[in-house]
Short mmCIF file of C-alpha atoms and ligand atoms in Angstrom, two decimals:
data_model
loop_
_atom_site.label_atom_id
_atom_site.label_comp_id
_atom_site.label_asym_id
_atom_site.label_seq_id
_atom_site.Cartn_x
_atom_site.Cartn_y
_atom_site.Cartn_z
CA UNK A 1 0.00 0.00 0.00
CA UNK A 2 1.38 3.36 -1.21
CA UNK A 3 -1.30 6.04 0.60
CA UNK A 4 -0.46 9.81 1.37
CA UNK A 5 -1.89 11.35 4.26
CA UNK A 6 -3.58 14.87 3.85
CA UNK A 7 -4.14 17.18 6.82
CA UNK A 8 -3.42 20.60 8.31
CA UNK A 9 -0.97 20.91 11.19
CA UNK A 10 -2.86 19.60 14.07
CA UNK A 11 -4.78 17.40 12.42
CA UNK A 12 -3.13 14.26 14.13
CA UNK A 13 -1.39 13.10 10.74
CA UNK A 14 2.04 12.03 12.32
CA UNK A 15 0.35 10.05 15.14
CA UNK A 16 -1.97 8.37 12.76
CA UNK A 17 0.90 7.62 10.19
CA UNK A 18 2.74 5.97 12.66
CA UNK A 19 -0.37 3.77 13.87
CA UNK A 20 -1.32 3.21 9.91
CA UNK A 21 2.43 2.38 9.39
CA UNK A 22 2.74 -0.27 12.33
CA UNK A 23 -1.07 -1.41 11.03
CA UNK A 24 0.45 -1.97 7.35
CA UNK A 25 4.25 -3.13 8.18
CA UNK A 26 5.45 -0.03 6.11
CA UNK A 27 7.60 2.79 6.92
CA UNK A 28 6.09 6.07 8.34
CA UNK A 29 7.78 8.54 5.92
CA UNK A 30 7.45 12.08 7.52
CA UNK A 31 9.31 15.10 5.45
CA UNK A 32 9.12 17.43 8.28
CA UNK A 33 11.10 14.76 10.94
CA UNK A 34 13.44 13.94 8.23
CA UNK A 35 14.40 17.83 7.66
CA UNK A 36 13.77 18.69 11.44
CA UNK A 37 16.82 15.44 11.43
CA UNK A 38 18.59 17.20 9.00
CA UNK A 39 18.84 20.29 10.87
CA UNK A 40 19.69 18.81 13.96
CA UNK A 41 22.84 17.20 12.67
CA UNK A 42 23.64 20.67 10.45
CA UNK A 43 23.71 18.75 6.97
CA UNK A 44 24.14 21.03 4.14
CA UNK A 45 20.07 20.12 3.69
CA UNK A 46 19.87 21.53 7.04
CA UNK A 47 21.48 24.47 6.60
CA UNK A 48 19.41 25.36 3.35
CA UNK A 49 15.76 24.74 5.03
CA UNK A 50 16.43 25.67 8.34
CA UNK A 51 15.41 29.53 8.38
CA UNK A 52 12.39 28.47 5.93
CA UNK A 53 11.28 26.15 8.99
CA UNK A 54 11.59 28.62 11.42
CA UNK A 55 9.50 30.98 9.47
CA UNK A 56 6.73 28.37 9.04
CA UNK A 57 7.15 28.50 5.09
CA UNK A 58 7.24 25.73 2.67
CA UNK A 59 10.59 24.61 1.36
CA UNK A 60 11.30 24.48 -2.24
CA UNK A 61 9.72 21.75 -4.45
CA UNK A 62 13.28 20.52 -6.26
CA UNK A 63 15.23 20.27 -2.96
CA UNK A 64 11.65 18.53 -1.84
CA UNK A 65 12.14 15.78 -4.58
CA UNK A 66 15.45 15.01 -3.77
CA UNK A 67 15.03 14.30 -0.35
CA UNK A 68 11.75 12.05 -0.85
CA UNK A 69 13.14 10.33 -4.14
CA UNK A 70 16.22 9.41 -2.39
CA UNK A 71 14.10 8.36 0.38
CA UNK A 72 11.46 6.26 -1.36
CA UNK A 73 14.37 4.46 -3.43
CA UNK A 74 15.18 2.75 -0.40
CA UNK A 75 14.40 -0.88 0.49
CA UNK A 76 12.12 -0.50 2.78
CA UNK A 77 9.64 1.32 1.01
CA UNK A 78 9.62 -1.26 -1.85
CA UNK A 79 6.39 -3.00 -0.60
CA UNK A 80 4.85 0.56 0.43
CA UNK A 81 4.90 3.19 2.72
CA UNK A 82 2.95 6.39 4.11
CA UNK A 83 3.72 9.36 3.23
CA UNK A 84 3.06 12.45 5.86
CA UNK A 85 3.62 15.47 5.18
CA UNK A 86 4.33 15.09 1.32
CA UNK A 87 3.34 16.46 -0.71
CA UNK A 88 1.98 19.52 -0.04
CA UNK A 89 1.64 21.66 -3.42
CA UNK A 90 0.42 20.90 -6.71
CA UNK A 91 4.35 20.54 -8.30
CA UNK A 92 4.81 18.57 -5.63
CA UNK A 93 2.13 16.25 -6.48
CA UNK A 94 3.73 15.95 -10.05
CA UNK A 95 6.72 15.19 -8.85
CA UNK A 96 5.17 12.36 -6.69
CA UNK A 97 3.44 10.97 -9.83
CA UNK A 98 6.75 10.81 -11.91
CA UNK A 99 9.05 9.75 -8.88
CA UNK A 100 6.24 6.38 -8.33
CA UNK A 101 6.43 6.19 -11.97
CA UNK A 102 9.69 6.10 -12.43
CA UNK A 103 9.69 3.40 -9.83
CA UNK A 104 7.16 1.57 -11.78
CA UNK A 105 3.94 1.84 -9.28
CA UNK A 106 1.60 4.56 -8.07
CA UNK A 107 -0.17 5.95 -4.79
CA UNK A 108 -3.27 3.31 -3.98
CA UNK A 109 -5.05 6.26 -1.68
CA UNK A 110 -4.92 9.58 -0.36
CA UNK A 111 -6.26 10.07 3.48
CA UNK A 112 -7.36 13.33 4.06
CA UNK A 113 -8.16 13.63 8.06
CA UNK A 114 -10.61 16.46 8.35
CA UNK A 115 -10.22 18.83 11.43
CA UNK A 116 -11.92 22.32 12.21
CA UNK A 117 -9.74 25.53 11.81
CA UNK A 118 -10.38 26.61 15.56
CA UNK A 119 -9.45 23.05 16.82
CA UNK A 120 -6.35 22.93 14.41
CA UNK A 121 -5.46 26.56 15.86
CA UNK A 122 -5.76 24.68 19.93
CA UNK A 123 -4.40 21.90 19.24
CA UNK A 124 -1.21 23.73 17.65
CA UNK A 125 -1.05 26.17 21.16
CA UNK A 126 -1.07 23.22 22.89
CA UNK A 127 2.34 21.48 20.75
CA UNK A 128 5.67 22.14 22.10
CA UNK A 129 7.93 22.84 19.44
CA UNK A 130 10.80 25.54 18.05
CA UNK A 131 8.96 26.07 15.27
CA UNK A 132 5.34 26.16 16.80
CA UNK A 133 5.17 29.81 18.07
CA UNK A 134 1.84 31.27 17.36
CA UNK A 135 2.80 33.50 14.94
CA UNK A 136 4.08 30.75 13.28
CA UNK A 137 1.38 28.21 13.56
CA UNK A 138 -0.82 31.12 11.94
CA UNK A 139 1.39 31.08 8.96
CA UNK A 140 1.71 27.48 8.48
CA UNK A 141 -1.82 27.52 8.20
CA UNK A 142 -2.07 29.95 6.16
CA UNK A 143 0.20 28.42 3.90
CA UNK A 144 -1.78 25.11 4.39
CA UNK A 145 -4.79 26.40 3.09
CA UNK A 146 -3.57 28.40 -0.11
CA UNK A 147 -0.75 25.42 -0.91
CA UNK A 148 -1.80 22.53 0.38
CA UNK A 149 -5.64 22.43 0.81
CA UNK A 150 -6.11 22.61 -3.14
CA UNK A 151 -4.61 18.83 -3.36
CA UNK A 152 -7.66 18.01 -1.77
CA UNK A 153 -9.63 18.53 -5.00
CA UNK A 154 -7.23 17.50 -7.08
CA UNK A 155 -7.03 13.93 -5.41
CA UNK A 156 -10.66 13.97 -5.39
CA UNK A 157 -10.32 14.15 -9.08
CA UNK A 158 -8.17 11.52 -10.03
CA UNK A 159 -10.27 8.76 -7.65
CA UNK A 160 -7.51 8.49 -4.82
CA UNK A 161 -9.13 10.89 -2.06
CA UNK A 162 -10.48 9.37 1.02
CA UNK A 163 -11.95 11.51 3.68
CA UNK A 164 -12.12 10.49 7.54
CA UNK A 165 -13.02 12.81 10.67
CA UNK A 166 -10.17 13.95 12.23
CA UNK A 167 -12.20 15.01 15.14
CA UNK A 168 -12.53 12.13 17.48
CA UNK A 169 -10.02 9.47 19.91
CA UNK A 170 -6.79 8.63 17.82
CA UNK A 171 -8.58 5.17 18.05
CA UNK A 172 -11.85 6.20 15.97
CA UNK A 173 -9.52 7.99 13.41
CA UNK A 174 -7.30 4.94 12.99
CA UNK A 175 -9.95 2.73 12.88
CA UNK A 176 -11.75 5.40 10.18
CA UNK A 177 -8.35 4.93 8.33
CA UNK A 178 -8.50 1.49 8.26
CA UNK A 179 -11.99 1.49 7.18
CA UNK A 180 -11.91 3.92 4.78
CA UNK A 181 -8.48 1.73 2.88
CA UNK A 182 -10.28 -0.90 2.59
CA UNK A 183 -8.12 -2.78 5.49
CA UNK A 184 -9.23 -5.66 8.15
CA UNK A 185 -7.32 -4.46 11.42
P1 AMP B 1 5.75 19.07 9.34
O1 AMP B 1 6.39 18.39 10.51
O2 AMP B 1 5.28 18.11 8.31
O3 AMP B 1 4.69 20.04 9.75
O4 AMP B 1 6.90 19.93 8.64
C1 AMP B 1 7.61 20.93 9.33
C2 AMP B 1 8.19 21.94 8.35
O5 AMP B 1 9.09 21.28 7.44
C3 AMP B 1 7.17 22.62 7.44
O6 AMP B 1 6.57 23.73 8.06
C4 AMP B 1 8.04 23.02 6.25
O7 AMP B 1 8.83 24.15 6.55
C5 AMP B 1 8.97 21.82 6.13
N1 AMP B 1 8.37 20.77 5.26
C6 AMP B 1 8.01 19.50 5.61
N2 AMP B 1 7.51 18.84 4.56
C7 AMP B 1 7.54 19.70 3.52
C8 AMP B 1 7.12 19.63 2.16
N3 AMP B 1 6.55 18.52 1.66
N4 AMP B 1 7.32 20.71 1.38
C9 AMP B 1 7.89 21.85 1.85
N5 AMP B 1 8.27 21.99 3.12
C10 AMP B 1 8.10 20.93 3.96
#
């Protein structure tokens, strides 16, 4: 299984990729942990996205297809994997599609876990974080909804999107996931 999972920050998508991953036997692939890793041991990558963290904006969609090519060439995510976190714009979508075809296979779903803007807003407030000061959580929003949100329709269009309430246990969300992939926990 090759699913992406959709969601503004807050919406519970890292804890539910790591319960989908465990679920499925295939790696949790996070782009945020894997540059927030990056950072932390002052790569060159780190150097070049760090300030673009900080300031809650997106980094760039080539440096973004390096790091997830390199990342999905790897054996482990031969059988499948969950993607959180990626992509998150329209060129990054593209890049997706080619990268998987390249690779010979495609995504098999796209999870989009549904949350309300004021809980997204408290639940963010409530996240501990260097890069979750409010002012920042306000602009990663933003940028959510004006870069990100629009995949929403355009997974819709090509037959991949799947939509589960975000707003409920972790439990009732996983098992929404599940549900909603087609998958017998
Ligand atoms: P996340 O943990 O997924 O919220 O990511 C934390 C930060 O890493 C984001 O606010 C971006 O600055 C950067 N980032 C993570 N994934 C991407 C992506 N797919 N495209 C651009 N920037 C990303």
């Amino acid at each position: 299984m090759r699913v992406v999972l959709l969601g503004a920050p807050g919406s519970g998508k890292g804890t539910q990729a790591a319960l989908l991953a465990d679920e499925l036997q295939v790696p949790s692939i996070s782009t945020g942990e894997m540059l927030r890793q990056a950072v932390s041991a002052g790569t060159s990558l780190g150097q070049e996205v760090e300030a673009t963290m900080a300031a809650g904006e997106l980094v760039d969609d080539v440096t973004m297809a390096e790091v997830v090519r390199d990342r999905l060439q790897q054996t482990d995510a031969a059988s499948g994997f969950i993607l959180d976190g990626y992509p998150r714009t329209q060129g990054q979508a593209d890049s997706l599609e080619s990268i998987l075809a390249d690779m010979g296979c495609e995504l098999s779903a796209v999870v989009h876990i549904e949350v309300p803007e004021a809980e997204l807003v408290a639940r963010a407030l409530a996240r501990k974080r260097a890069d979750d000061q409010k002012e920042v959580i306000v602009q990663r929003l933003r940028v959510y909804r004006r870069q990100t949100q629009p995949l929403i329709d355009h997974y819709r269009s090509t037959g991949l999107l799947r939509v589960v309430d975000g707003h409920q246990t972790v439990d009732k969300v996983a098992a929404e996931i599940l549900d909603a992939l087609e998958v017998t926990a």
